[in-house]
Coordinates of C-alpha atoms and ligand atoms in Angstrom, one line a residue:
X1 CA 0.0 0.0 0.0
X2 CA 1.7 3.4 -1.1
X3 CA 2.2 5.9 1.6
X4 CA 3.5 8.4 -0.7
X5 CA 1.0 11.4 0.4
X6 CA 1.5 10.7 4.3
X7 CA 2.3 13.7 6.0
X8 CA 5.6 13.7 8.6
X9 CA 4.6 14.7 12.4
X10 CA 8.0 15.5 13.9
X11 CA 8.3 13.8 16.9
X12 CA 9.7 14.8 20.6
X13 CA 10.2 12.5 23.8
X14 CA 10.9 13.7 26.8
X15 CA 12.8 11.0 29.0
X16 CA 14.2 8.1 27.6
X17 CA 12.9 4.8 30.2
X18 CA 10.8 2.2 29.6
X19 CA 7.8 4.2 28.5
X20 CA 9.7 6.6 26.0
X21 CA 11.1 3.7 24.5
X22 CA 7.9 2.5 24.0
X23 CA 6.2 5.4 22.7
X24 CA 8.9 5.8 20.0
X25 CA 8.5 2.1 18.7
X26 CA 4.6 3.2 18.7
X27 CA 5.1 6.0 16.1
X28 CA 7.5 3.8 14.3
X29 CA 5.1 1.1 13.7
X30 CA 1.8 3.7 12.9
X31 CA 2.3 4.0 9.1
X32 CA 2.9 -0.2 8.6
X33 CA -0.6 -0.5 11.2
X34 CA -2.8 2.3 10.6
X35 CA -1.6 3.4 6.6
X36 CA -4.6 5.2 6.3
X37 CA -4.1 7.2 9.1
X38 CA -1.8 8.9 6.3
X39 CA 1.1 10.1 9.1
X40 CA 5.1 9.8 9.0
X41 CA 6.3 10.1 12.2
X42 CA 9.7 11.0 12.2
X43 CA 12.1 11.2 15.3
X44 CA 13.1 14.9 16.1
X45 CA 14.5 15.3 19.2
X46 CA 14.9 13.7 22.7
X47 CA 16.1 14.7 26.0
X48 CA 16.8 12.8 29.4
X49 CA 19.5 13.9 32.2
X50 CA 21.0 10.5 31.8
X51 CA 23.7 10.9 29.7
X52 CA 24.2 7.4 28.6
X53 CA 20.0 7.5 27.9
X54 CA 20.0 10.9 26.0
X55 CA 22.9 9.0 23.7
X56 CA 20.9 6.0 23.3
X57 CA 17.9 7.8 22.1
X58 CA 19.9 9.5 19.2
X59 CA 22.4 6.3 18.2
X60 CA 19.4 3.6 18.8
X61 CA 17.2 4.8 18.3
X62 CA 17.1 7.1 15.7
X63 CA 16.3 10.8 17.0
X64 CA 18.2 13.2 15.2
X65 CA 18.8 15.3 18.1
X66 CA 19.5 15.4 22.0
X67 CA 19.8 17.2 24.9
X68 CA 20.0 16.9 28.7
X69 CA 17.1 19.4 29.2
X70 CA 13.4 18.9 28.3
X71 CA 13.1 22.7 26.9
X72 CA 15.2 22.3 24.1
X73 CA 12.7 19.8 23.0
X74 CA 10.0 21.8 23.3
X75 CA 12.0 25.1 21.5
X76 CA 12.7 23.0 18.6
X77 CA 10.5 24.1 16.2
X78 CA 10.7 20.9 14.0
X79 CA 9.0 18.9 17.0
X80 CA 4.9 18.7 16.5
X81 CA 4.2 16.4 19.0
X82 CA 5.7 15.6 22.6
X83 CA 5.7 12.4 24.1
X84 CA 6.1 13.0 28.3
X85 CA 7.8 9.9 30.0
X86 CA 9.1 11.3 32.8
X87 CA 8.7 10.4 36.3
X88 CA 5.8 11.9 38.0
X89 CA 7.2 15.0 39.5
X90 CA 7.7 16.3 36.6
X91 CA 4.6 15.7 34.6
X92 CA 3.1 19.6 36.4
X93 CA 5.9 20.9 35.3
X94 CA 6.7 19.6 31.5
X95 CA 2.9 19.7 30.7
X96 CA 2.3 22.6 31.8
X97 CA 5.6 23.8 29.5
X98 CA 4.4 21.8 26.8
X99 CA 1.2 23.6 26.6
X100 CA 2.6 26.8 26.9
X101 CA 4.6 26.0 24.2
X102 CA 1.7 25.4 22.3
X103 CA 3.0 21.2 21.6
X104 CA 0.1 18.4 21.4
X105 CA 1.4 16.1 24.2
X106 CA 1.1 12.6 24.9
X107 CA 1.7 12.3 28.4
X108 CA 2.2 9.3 30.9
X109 CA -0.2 8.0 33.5
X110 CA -0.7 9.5 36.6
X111 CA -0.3 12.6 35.5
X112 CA 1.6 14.5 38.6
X113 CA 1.7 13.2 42.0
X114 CA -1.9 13.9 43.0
X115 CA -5.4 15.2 41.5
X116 CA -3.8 18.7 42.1
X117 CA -1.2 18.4 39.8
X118 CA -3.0 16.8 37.3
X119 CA -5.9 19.6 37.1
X120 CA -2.9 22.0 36.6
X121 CA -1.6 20.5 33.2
X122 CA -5.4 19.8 32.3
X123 CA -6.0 23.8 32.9
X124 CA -3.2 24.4 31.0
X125 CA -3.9 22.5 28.1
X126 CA -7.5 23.5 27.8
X127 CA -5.8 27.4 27.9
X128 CA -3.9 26.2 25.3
X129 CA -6.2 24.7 23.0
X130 CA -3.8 21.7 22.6
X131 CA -4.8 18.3 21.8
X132 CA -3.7 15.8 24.6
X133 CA -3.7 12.1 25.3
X134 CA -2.7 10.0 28.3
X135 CA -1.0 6.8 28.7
X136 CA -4.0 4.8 30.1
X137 CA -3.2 1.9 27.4
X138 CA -5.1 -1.0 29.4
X139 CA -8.4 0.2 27.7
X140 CA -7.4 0.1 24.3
X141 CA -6.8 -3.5 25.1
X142 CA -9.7 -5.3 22.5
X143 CA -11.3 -7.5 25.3
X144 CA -12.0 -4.7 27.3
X145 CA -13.6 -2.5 24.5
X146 CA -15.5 -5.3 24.0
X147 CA -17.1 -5.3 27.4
X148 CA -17.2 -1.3 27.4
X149 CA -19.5 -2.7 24.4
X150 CA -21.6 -5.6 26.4
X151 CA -22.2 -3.0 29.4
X152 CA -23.5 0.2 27.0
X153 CA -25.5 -2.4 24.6
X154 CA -27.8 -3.6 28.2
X155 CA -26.4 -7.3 27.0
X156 CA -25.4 -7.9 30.8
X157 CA -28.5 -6.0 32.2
X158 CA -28.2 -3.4 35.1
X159 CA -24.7 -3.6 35.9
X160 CA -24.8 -4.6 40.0
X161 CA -21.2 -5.1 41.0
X162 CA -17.7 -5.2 39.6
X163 CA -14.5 -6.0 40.9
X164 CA -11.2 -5.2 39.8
X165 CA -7.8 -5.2 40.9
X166 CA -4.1 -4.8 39.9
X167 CA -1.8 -7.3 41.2
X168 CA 1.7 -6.3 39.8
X169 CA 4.2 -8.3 41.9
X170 CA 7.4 -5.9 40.3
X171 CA 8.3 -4.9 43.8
X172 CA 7.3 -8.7 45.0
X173 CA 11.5 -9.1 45.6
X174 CA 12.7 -7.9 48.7
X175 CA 15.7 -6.5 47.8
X176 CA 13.7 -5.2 44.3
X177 CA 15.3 -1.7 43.6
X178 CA 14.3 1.4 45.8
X179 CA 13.3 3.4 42.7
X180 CA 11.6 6.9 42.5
X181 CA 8.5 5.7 42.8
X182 CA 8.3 4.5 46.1
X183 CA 9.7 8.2 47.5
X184 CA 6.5 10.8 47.9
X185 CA 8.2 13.7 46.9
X186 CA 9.2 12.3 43.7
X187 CA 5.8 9.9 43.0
X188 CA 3.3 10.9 45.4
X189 CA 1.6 8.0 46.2
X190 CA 2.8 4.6 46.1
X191 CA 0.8 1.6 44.3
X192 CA -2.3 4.1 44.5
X193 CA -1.3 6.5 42.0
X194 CA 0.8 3.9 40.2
X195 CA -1.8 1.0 40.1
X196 CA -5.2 1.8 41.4
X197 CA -5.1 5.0 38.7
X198 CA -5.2 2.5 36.2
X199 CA -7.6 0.9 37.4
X200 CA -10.0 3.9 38.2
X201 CA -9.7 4.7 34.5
X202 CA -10.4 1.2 33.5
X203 CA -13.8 0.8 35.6
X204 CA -15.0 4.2 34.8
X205 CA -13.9 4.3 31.1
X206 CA -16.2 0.3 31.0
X207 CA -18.9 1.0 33.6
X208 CA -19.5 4.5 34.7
X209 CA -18.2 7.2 37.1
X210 CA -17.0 6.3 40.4
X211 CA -18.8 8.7 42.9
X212 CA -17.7 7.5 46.2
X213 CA -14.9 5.7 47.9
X214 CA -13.4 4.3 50.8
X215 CA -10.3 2.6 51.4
X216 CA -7.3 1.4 53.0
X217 CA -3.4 0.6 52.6
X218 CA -0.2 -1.1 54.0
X219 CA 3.2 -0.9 53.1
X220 CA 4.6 -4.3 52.9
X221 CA 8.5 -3.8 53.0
X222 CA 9.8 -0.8 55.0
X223 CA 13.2 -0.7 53.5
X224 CA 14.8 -0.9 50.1
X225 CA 18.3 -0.8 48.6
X226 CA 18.7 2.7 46.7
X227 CA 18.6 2.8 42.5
X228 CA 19.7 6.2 41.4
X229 CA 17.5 8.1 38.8
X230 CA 18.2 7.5 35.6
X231 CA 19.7 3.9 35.7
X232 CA 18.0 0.3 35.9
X233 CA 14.6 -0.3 35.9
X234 CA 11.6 -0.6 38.5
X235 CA 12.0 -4.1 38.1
X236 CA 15.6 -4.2 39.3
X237 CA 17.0 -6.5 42.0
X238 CA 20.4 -4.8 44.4
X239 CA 22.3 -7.2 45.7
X240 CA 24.1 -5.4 48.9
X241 CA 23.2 -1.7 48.2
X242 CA 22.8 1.2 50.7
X243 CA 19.2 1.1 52.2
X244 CA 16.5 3.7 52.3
X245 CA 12.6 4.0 53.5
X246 CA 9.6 3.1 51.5
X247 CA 7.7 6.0 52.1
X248 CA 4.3 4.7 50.2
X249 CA 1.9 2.4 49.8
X250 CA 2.8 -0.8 48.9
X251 CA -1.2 -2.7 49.0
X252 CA -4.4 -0.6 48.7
X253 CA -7.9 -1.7 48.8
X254 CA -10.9 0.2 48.2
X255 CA -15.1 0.2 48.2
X256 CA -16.7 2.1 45.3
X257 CA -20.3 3.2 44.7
X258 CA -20.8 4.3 40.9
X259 CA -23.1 7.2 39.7
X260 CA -26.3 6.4 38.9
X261 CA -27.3 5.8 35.4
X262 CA -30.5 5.7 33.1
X263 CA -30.9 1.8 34.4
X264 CA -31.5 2.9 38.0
X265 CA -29.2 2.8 41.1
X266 CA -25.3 2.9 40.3
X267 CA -23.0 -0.4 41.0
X268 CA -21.1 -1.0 43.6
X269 CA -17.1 -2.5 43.9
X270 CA -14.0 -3.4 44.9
X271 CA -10.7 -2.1 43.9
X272 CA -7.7 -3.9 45.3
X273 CA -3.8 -2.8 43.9
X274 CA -0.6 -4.3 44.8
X275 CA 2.8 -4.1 43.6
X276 CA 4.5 -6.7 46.4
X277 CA 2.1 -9.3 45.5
X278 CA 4.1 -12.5 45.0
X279 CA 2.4 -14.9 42.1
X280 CA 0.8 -12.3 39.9
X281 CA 3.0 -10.5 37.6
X282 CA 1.3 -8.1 36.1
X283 CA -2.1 -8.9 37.4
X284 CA -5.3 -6.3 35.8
X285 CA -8.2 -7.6 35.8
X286 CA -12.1 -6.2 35.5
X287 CA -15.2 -8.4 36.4
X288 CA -18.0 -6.5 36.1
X289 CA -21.7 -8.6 36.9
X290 CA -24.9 -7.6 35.8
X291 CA -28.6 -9.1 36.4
X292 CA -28.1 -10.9 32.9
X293 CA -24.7 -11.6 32.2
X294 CA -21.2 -10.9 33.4
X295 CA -17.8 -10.2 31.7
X296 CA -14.0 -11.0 32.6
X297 CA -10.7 -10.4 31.5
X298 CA -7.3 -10.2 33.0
X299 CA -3.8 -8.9 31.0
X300 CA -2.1 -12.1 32.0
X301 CA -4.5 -13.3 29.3
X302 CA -5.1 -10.9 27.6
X303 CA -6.5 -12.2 24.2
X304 CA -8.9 -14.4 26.2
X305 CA -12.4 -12.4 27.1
X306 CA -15.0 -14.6 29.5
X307 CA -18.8 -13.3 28.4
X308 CA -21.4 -15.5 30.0
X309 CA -24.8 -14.2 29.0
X310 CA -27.1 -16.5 29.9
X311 CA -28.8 -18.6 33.1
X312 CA -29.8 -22.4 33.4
X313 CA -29.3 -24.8 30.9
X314 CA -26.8 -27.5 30.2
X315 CA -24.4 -24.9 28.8
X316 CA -24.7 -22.3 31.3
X317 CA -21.1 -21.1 32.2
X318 CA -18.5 -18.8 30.7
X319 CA -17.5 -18.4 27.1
X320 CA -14.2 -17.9 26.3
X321 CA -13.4 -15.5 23.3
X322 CA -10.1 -15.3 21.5
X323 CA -9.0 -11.8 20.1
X324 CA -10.9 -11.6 16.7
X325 CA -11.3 -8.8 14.0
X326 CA -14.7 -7.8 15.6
X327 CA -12.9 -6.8 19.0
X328 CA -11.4 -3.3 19.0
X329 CA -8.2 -2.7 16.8
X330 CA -8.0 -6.4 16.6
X331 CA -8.0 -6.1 12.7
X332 CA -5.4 -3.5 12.4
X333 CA -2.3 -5.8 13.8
X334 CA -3.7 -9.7 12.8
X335 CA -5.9 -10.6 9.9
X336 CA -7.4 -13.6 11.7
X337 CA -8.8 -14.8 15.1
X338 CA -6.6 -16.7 17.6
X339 CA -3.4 -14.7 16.9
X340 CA -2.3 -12.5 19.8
X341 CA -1.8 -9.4 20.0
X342 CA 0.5 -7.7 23.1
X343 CA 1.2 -4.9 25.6
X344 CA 3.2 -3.1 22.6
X345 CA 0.5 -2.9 20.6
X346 CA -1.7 -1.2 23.2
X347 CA 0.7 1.6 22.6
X348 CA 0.0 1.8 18.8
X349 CA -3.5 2.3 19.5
X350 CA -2.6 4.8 22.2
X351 CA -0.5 6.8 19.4
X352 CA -2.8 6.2 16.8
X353 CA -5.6 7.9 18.3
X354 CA -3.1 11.1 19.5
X355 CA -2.5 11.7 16.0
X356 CA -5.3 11.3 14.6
X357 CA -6.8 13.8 17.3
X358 CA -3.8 16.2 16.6
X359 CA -5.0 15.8 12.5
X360 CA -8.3 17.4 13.6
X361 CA -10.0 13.7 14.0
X362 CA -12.6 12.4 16.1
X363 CA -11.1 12.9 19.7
X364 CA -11.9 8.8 21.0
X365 CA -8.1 9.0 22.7
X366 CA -7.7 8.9 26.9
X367 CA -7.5 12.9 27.2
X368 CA -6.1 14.8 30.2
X369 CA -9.6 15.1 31.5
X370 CA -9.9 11.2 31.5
X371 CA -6.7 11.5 33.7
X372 CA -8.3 14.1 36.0
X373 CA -11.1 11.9 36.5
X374 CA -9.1 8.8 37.5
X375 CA -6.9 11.0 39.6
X376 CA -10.0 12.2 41.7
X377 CA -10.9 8.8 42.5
X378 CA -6.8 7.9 43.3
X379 CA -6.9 11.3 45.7
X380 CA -10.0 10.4 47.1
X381 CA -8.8 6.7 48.1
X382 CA -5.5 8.1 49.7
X383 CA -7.8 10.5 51.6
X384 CA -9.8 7.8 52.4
X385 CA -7.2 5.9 53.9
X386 CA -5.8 8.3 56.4
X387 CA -9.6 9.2 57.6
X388 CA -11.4 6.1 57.0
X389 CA -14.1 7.8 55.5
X390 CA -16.2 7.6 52.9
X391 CA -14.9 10.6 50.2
X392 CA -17.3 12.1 47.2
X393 CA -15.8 11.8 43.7
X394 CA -16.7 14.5 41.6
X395 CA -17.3 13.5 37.8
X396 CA -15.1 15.8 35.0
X397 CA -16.8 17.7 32.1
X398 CA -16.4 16.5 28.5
X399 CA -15.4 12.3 29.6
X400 CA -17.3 9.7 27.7
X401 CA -17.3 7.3 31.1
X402 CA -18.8 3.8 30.1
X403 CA -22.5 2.7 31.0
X404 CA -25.9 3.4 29.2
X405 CA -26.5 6.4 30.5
X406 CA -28.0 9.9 28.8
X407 CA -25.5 12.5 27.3
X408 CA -26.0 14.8 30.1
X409 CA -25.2 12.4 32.6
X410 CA -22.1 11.2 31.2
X411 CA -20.6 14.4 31.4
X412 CA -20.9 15.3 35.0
X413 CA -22.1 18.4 36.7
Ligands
LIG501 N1 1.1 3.2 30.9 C1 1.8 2.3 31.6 O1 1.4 1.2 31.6 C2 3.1 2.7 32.3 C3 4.0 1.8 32.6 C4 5.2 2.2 33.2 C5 5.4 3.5 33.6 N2 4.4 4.4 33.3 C6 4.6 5.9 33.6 O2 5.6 6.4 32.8 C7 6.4 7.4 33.5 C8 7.8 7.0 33.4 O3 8.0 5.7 33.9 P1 9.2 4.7 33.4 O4 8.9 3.4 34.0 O5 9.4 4.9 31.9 O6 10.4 5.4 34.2 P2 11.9 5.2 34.1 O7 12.5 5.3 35.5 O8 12.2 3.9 33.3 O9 12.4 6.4 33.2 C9 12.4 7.7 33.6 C10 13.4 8.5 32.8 O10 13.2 9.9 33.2 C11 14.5 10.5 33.2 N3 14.5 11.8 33.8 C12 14.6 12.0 35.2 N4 14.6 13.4 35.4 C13 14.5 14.0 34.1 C14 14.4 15.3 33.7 N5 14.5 16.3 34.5 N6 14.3 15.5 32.4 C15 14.3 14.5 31.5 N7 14.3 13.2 31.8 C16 14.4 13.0 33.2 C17 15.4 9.4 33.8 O11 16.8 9.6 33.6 C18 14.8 8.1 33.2 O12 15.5 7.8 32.0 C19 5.8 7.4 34.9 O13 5.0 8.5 35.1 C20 5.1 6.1 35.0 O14 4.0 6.2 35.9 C21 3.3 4.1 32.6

């Protein structure tokens, strides 16, 4: 298929990790997934304060320039787009920047270290006028646009009760590397804003708004051996470093009542997050039960969706669905069913629907209000878990939040 009248986006990335890695292999891929998308990303410019990773990005792979500091990204007028991958603490400042700059930015989950933070960069943007997406990739996942599906269609009835959790063990080692995320000042909260804010989007982008919640959280290990910025992974294991204090959560659990919706009383769940967990790996799942049906899925599995929408008879039980061109983006990466698609490709989606919003398309991406939303449940929970108490959640103008519920209502008050 000729691409010859694509246009070039010129790409920036701020911080070079795991996720600005995997931002960069998501433009790559967009022309060979989405052709008629009709883009040519090409790499512009990259900056981390890592030396080694500001090199990396421009000999590996394949940004034409570098710099130690984000603003010379966002000065270069060659750069369209900005991808933000830094570590939370920075995410106020750089997206607040990249707005004022006047960049489209594609900026990583949580957004900031609390709800604060985030409604910062979400005022700025909206001053702006830029087009902005956030890295909540779990919901481009097929399955669960499949069940967004199920619940809006009425196929599982009134939606009663969910449950989801995330259960990512990558602190599950003891000696697993002290990295900036477990130190407030630099994350905020611990597996709340890391893991429970994906799951707040994930519930609320499938069922509805969240409009209470109450919860509570441990931390598991008190100490950790040190991993300066900039080097290893999250993942990491020390072997006889110099210790320092866990100063988040490691576990969280938490009660939820949803909105209301045109079907009558809101559900109700549980939310349960944690990254010490030893056995599940990287754990997200979403059951969500309703008085005719129910739907599953989990990551682990993630081309395997459980629908069971029917009672009695012989046959009564779950049906389990392989990733098929009817699901989602399915038919953009596999022509068939039964072939699997992965975590990268959750990514491509992510990136397809940025650019396609920064080209003046339908806006369908995770936008920085969707990240305000889940981090008004994530502040609410760590509120919750220092009083005990029950705390409102207040909805966020302009969010398509799942459910079957009139315009109006889906956009909050
Ligand atoms: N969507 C997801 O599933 C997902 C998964 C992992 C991480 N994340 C999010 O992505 C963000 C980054 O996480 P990560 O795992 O890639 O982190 P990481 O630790 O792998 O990388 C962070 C990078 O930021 C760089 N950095 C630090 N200070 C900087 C500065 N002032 N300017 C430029 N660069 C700077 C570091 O040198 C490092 O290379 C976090 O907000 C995290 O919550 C999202």
């Amino acid at each position: 298929m000729s691409t010859g009248g694509s246009r070039p986006v010129g790409v920036g990335l701020i911080s070079v990790g795991w996720m600005g890695k995997l931002h960069t292999r998501a433009y790559q891929s967009l022309p060979a997934v989405y052709p008629e998308l009709g883009v040519r990303p090409w790499l512009v410019h990259a900056a981390d304060t890592a030396p080694d990773r500001a090199e990396y990005a421009r000999e590996v792979l394949g940004y034409a320039r570098s710099s130690a500091d984000y603003r010379a990204v966002l000065a270069d007028p060659e750069v369209d787009v900005v991808s933000i991958c830094a570590p939370n603490m920075l995410h106020k400042e750089i997206g607040i920047a990249a707005a004022t700059a006047g960049k489209p930015f594609w900026i990583e989950k949580p957004v900031g270290r609390d709800a604060t933070d985030t409604a910062a960069v979400a005022e700025a943007a909206h001053t702006a006028g830029v087009v902005t997406s956030v890295g909540y990739n779990y919901r481009n996942a097929p399955a669960v646009e499949r069940i967004r599906e199920l619940v809006a269609d009425g196929a599982l009835g009134r939606i009663t009760n969910i449950r989801s959790v995330f259960f990512n063990g990558y602190a599950a080692e003891p000696r697993g590397a002290l990295s900036w995320r477990f130190n407030r000042e630099l994350a905020g909260s611990g597996a709340m804003g890391d893991l429970l804010s994906h799951v707040a989007d994930l519930v609320q982008y499938v069922v509805g708004p969240i409009s209470q919640v109450t919860s509570l959280s441990s931390i598991v290990q008190a100490e950790r051996p040190i991993l300066p910025m900039g080097s290893g992974t999250h993942f990491a294991v020390i072997e006889g470093g110099e210790m320092g204090p866990v100063e988040n959560e490691d576990y969280a659990g938490a009660l939820v009542r949803f909105a209301d919706d045109a079907r009558g009383p809101g559900a109700v769940g549980t939310l349960e997050v944690s990254r010490t967990i030893v056995g599940p790996q990287c754990g997200l799942a979403i059951e969500v039960y309703g008085t005719e049906g129910s739907a599953r899925w989990n990551f682990e599995r993630m081309n395997e969706l459980e629908v069971c929408t029917q009672r009695g008879g012989p046959h009564y039980g779950y049906t389990t669905v392989l990733g098929n061109p009817h699901l989602g983006d399915y038919r953009h990466f596999q022509p068939g069913p039964g072939n699997s698609m992965g975590y990268d490709d959750l990514k491509v989606v992510e990136a397809k629907k940025f650019l396609a919003a920064v080209l003046g398309r339908e806006q369908v991406q995770c936008s920085i209000d969707d990240a305000l939303s889940a981090a008004r449940v994530v502040s609410a929970a760590v509120a919750s878990a220092e009083t005990g108490a029950w705390h409102a959640v207040t909805p966020v103008l302009g969010v398509r939040y799942g459910g079957n519920r009139p315009q109006a209502e889906a956009v909050g008050v």
